[in-house]
Short mmCIF file of C-alpha atoms in Angstrom, two decimals:
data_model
loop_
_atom_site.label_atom_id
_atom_site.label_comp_id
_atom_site.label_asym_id
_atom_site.label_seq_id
_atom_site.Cartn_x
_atom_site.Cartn_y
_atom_site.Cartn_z
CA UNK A 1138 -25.31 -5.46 -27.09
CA UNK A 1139 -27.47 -2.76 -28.15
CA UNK A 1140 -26.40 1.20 -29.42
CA UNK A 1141 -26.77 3.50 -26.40
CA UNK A 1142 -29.30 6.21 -27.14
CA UNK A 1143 -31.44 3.30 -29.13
CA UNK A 1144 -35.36 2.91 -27.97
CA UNK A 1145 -35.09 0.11 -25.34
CA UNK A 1146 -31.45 0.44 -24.82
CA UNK A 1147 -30.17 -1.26 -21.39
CA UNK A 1148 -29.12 1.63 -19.07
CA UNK A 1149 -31.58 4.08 -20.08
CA UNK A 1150 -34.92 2.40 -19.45
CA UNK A 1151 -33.88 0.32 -16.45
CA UNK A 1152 -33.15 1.09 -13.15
CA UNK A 1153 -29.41 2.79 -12.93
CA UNK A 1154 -28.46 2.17 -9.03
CA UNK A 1155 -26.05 -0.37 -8.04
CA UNK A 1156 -25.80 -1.93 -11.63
CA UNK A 1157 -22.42 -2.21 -13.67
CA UNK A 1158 -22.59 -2.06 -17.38
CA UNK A 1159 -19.73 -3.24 -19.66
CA UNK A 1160 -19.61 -1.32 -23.22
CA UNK A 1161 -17.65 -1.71 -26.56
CA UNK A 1162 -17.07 1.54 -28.83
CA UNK A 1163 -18.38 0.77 -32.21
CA UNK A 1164 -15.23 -0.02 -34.97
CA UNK A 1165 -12.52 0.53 -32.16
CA UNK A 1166 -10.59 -1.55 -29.91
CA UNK A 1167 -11.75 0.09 -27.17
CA UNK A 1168 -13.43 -1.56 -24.01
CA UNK A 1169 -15.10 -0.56 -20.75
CA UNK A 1170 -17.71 -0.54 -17.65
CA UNK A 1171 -19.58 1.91 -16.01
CA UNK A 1172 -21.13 1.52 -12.22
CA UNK A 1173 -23.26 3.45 -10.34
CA UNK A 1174 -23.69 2.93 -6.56
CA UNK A 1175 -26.70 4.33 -4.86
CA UNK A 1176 -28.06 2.40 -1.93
CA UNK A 1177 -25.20 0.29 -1.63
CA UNK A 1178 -22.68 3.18 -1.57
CA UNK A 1179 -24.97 4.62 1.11
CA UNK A 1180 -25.57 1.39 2.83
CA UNK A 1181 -21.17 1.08 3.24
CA UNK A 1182 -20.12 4.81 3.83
CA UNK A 1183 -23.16 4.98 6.60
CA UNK A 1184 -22.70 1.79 8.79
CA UNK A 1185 -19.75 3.93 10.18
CA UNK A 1186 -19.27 7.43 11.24
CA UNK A 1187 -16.26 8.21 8.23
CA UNK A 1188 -14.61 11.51 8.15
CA UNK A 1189 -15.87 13.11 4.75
CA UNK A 1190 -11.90 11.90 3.23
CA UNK A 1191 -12.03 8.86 4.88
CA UNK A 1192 -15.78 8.04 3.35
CA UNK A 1193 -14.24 8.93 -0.08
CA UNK A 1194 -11.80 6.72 0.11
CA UNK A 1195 -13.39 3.42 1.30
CA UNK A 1196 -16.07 4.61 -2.00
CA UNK A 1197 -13.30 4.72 -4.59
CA UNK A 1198 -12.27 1.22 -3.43
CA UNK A 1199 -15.54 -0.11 -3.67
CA UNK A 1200 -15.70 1.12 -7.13
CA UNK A 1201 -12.62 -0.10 -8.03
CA UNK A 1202 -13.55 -3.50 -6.81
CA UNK A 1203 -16.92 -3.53 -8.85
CA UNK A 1204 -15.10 -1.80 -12.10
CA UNK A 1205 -12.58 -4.54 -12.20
CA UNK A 1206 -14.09 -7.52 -10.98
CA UNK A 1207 -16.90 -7.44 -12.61
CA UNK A 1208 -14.70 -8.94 -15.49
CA UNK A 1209 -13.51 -11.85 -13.74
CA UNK A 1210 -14.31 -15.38 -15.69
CA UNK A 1211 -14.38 -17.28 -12.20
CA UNK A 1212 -16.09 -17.93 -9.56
CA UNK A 1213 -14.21 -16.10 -6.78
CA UNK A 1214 -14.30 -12.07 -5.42
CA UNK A 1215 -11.69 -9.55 -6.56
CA UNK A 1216 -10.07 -7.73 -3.40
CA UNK A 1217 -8.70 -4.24 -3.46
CA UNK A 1218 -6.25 -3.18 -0.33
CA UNK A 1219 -4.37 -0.01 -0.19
CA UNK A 1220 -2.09 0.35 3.27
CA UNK A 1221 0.16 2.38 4.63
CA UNK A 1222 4.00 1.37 5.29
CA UNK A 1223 2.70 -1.07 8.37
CA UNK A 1224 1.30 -4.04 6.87
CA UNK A 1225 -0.33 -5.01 10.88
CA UNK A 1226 -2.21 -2.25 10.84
CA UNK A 1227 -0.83 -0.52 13.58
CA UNK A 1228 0.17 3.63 12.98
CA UNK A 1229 3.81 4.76 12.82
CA UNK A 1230 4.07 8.85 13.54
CA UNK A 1231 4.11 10.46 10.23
CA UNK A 1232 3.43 7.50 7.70
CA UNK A 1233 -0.48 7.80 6.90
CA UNK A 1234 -3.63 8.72 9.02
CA UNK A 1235 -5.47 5.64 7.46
CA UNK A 1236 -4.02 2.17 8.55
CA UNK A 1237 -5.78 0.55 5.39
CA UNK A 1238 -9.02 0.82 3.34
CA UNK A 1239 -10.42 -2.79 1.50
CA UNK A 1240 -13.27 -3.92 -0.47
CA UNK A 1241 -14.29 -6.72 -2.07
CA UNK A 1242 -16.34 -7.64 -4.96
CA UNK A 1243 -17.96 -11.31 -5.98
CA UNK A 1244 -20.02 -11.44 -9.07
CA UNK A 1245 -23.51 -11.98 -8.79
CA UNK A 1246 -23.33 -11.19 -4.80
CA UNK A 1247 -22.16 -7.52 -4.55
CA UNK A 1248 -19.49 -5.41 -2.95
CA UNK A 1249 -18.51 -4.66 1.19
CA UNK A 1250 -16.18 -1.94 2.07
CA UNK A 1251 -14.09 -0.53 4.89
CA UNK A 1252 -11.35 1.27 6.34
CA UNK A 1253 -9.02 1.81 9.81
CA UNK A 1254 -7.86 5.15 10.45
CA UNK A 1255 -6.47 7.71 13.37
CA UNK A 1256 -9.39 10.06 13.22
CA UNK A 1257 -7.50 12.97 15.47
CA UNK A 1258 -4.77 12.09 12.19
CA UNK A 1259 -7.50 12.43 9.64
CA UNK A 1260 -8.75 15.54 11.28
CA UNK A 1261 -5.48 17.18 10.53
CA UNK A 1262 -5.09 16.08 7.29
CA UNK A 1263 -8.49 17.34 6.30
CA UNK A 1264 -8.02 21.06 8.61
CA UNK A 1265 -5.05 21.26 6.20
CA UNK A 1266 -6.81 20.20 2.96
CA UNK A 1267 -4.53 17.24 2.66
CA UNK A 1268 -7.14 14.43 1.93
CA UNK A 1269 -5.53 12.79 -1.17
CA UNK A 1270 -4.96 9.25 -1.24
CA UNK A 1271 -1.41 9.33 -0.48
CA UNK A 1272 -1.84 12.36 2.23
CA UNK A 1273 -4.17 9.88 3.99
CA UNK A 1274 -1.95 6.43 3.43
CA UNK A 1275 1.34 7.68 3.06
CA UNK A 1276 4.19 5.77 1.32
CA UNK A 1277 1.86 2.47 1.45
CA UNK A 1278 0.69 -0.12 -1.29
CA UNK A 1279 -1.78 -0.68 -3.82
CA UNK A 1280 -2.99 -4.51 -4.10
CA UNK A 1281 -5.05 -5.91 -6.49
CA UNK A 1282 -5.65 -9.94 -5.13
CA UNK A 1283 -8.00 -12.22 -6.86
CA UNK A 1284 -9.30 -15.38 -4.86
CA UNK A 1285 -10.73 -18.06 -6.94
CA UNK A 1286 -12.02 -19.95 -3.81
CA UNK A 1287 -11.10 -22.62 -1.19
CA UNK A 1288 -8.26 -24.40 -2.43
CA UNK A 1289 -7.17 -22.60 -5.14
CA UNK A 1290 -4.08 -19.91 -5.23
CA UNK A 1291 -4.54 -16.28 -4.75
CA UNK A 1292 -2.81 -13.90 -7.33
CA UNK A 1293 -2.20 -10.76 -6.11
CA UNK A 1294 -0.22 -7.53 -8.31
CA UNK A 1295 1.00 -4.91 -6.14
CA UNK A 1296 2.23 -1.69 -6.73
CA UNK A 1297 3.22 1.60 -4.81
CA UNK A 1298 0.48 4.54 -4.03
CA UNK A 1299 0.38 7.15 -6.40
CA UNK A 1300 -1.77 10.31 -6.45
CA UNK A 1301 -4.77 11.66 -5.66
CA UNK A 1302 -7.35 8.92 -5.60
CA UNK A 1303 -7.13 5.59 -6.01
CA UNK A 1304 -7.66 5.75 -9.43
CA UNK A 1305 -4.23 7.01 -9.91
CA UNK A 1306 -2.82 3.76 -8.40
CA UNK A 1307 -4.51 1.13 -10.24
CA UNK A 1308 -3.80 2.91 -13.46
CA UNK A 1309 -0.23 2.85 -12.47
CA UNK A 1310 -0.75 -1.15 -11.73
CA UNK A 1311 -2.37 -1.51 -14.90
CA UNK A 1312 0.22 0.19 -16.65
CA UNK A 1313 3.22 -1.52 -14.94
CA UNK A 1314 1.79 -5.01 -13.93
CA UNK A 1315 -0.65 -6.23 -16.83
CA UNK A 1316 0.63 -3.69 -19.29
CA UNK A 1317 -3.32 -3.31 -20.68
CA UNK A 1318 -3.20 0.57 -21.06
CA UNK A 1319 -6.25 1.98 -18.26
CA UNK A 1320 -8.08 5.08 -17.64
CA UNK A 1321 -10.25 5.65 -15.26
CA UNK A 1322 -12.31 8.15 -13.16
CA UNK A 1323 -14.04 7.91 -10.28
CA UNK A 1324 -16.22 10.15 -8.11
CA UNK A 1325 -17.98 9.78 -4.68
CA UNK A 1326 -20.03 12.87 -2.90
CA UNK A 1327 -23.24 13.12 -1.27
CA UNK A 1328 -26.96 13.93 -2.27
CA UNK A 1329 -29.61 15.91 -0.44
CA UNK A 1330 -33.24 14.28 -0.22
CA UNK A 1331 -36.33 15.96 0.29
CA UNK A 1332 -36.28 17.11 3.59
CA UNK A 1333 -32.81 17.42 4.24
CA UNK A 1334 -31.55 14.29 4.83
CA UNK A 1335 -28.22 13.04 3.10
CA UNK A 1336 -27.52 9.77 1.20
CA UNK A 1337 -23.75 8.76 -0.17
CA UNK A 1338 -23.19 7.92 -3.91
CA UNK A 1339 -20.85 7.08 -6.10
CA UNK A 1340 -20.16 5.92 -9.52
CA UNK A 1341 -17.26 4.91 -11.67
CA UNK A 1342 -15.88 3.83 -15.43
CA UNK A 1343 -13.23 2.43 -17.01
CA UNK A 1344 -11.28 2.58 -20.14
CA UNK A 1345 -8.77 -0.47 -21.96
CA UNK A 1346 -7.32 -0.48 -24.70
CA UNK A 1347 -8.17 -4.00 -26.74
CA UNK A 1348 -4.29 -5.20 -27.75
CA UNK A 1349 -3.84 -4.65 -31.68
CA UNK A 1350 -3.53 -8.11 -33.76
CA UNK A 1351 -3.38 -8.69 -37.62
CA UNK A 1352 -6.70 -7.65 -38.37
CA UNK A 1353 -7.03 -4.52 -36.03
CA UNK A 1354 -3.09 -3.41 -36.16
CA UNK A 1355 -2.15 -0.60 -34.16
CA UNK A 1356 -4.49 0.39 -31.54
CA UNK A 1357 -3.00 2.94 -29.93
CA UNK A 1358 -4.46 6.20 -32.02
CA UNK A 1359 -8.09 4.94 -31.18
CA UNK A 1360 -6.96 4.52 -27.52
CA UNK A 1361 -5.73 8.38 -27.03
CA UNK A 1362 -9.11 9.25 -29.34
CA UNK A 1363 -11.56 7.49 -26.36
CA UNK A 1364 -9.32 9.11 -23.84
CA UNK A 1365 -9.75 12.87 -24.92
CA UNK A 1366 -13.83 11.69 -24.44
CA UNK A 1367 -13.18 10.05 -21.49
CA UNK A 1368 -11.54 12.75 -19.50
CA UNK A 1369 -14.14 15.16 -20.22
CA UNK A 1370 -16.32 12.84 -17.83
CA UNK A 1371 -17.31 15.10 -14.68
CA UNK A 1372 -18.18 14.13 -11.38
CA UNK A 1373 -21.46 15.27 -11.51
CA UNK A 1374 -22.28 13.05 -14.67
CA UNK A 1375 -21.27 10.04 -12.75
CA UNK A 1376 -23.32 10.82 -8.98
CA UNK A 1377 -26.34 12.61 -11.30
CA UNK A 1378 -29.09 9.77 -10.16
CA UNK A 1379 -31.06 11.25 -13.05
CA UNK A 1380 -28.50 9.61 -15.60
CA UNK A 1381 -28.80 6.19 -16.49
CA UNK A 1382 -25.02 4.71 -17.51
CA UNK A 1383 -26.66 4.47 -21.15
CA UNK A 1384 -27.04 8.41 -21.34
CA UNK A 1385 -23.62 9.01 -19.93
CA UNK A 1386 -21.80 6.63 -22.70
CA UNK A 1387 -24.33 8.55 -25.37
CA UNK A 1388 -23.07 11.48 -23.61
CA UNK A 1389 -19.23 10.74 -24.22
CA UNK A 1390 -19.31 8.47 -27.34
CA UNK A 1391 -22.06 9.46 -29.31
CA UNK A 1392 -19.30 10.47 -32.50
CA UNK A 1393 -18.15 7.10 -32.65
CA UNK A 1394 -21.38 5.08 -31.26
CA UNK A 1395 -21.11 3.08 -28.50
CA UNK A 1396 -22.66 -0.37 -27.85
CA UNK A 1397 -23.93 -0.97 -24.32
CA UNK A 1398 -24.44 -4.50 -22.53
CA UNK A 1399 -27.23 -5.85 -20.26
CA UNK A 1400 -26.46 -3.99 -16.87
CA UNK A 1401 -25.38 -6.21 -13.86
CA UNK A 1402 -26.46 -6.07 -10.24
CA UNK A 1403 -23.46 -4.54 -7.78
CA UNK A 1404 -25.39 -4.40 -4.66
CA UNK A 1405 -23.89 -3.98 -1.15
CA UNK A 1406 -23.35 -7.41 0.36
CA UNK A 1407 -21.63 -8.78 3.91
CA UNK A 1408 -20.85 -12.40 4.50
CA UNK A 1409 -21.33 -12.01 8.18
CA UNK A 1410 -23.98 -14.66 9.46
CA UNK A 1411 -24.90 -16.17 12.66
CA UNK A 1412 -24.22 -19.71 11.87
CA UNK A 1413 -20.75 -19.60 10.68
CA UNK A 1414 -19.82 -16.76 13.20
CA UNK A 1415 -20.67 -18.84 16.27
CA UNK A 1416 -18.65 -21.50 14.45
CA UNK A 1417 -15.59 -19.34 14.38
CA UNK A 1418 -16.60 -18.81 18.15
CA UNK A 1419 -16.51 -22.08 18.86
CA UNK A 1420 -12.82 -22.73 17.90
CA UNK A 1421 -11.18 -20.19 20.16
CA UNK A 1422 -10.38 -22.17 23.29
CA UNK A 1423 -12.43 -22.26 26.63
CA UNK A 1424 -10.18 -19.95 28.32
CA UNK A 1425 -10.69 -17.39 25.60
CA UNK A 1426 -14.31 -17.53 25.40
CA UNK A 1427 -14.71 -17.06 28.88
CA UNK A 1428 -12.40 -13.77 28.59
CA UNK A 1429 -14.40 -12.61 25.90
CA UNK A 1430 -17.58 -13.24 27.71
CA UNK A 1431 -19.87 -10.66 29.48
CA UNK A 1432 -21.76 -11.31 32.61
CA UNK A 1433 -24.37 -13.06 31.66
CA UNK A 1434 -22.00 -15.59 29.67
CA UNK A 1435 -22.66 -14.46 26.31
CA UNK A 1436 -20.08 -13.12 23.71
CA UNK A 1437 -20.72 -10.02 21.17
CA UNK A 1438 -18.76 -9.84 18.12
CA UNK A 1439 -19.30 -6.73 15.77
CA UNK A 1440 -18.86 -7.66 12.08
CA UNK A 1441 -15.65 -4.58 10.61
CA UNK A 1442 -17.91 -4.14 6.97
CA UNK A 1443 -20.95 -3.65 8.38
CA UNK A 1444 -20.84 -2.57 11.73
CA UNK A 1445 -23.69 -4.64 13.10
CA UNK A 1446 -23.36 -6.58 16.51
CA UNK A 1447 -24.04 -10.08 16.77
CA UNK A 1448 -24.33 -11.57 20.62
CA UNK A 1449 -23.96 -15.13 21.28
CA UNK A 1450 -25.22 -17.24 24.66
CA UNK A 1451 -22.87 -19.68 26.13
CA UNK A 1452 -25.53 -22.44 25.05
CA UNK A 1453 -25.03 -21.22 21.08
CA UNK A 1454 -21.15 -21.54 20.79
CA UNK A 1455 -21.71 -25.03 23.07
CA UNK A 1456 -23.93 -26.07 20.36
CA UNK A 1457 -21.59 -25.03 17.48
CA UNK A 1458 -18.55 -26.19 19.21
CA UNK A 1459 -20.17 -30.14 18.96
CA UNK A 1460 -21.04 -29.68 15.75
CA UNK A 1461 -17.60 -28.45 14.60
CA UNK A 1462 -16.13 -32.03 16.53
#
């Protein structure tokens, strides 16, 4: 790792977009990332026509899911769900105008993003300047899952939806579930181009507190010091695309020096394909193909993260059908 605000010093002579960049403050047991999503926040808040509360939401996930799984030791994708009270998905009168937001990270690969909501619910939410997280999801659940991979088990921490953003949630899971003491912030708006035109961004960063041990002791003093820094970490700071995640830490930690490591891609990824979605196509039965079939025989299926339509000709989902047997 190298001192943030040193010449050559990752983060503030490399590109800053879509990069997540663990750091270490200098002499204290304190630990963290910092992400910055430009084209990929874009790429996941555009494919679909979000209400501005809505869009915020399914960008705090995706932050969350970078921010957190970026420090998984596996190969495997970290999944962050909140819900409301109906697990199916379905609405119940007066329990959430948002169904469910989820992203998923995998290291190395990038992040995907969406949500389900009642727009006409949203819409009244936002008229009344009710968009917090738990105006928009009601008395729902947080979940943290991590997937190691085919064959493995899942572990998944949940915990109940608290606050504003999501923030507040999986600082309450932190607190309650892995008891590693957590701050975070997190911040998602919009930027105007030359000539008018509007992009998404977001960015993120994280706080731990290292647990004390012989030769550290007690590490809680140095945890509330980073934390008085920490929350004086603005939005603006965190969407500025003229701030590379070095100049921010220099920015907040500059007293106590902070060490900064190599950043790490977080671009936007999908794993729809054509080849394994005709294969899922092929399994449904004849009867059901045919229902989902238009006139000319073929099927469209329209991937939920990315919005983009795939069609399929009766001779495609033949073909993968024989190869599945």
């Amino acid at each position: 790792m190298t001192p943030a605000g040193a010449p050559g010093a990752p983060g503030l002579t490399g590109a800053g977009d879509d990069r997540v960049t663990g750091f270490q403050l200098e002499g204290r047991p304190v630990r963290g990332r910092l992400v910055r999503l430009g084209a990929a926040a874009d790429a996941i808040l555009s494919a679909h026509d979000y209400p501005v509360s809505v869009a915020r939401l399914v960008g705090e996930a995706a932050l969350l899911a970078v921010l957190i799984g970026d420090s998984l030791k596996f190969d495997g994708k970290l999944i962050i769900q909140a819900s409301g009270p109906d697990s199916g998905g379905r609405q119940i009168e007066g329990t959430g105008a948002v169904a469910f937001v989820v992203a998923d990270f995998v290291p190395g690969q990038g992040v995907r993003a969406y949500a389900k909501y009642d727009g006409d619910a949203v819409a009244a939410l936002e008229a009344a300047s009710r968009t917090g997280a738990r105006d928009l999801l009601g008395d729902g659940h947080f979940a943290m899952t991590l997937d190691p991979g085919p064959g493995k088990e899942r572990y998944q921490g949940v915990t109940a939806i608290t606050g504003d953003t999501l923030a507040d949630s999986a600082a309450h899971y932190f607190a309650q579930s892995e008891q590693t003491p957590t701050r975070l912030r997190l911040a998602v708006g919009r930027q105007m181009l030359d000539g008018g035109h509007m992009v998404w961004r977001a960015g993120g960063a994280l706080i731990q507190r290292i647990a004390g041990d012989e030769a550290r002791g007690e590490t809680q003093d140095s945890f509330e010091h980073a934390q008085v820094l920490f929350d004086t970490l603005g939005d603006d700071e965190l969407l500025d695309p003229a701030l590379t995640a070095g100049q921010v830490l220099f920015r907040l930690f500059h007293e106590d020096g902070v060490r900064v490591e190599e950043g790490r891609p977080a671009p936007r990824r999908c794993s729809c394909e054509r080849a394994s979605l005709a294969r899922l196509l092929a399994r449904f039965p004849s009867d059901d193909r045919e229902h989902m079939s238009g006139a000319d025989g073929s099927v469209a299926m329209t991937c939920e993260y990315c919005n983009r339509e795939w069609r399929f000709t009766a001779g495609e989902i033949d073909a993968a059908a024989r190869a599945n047997d």
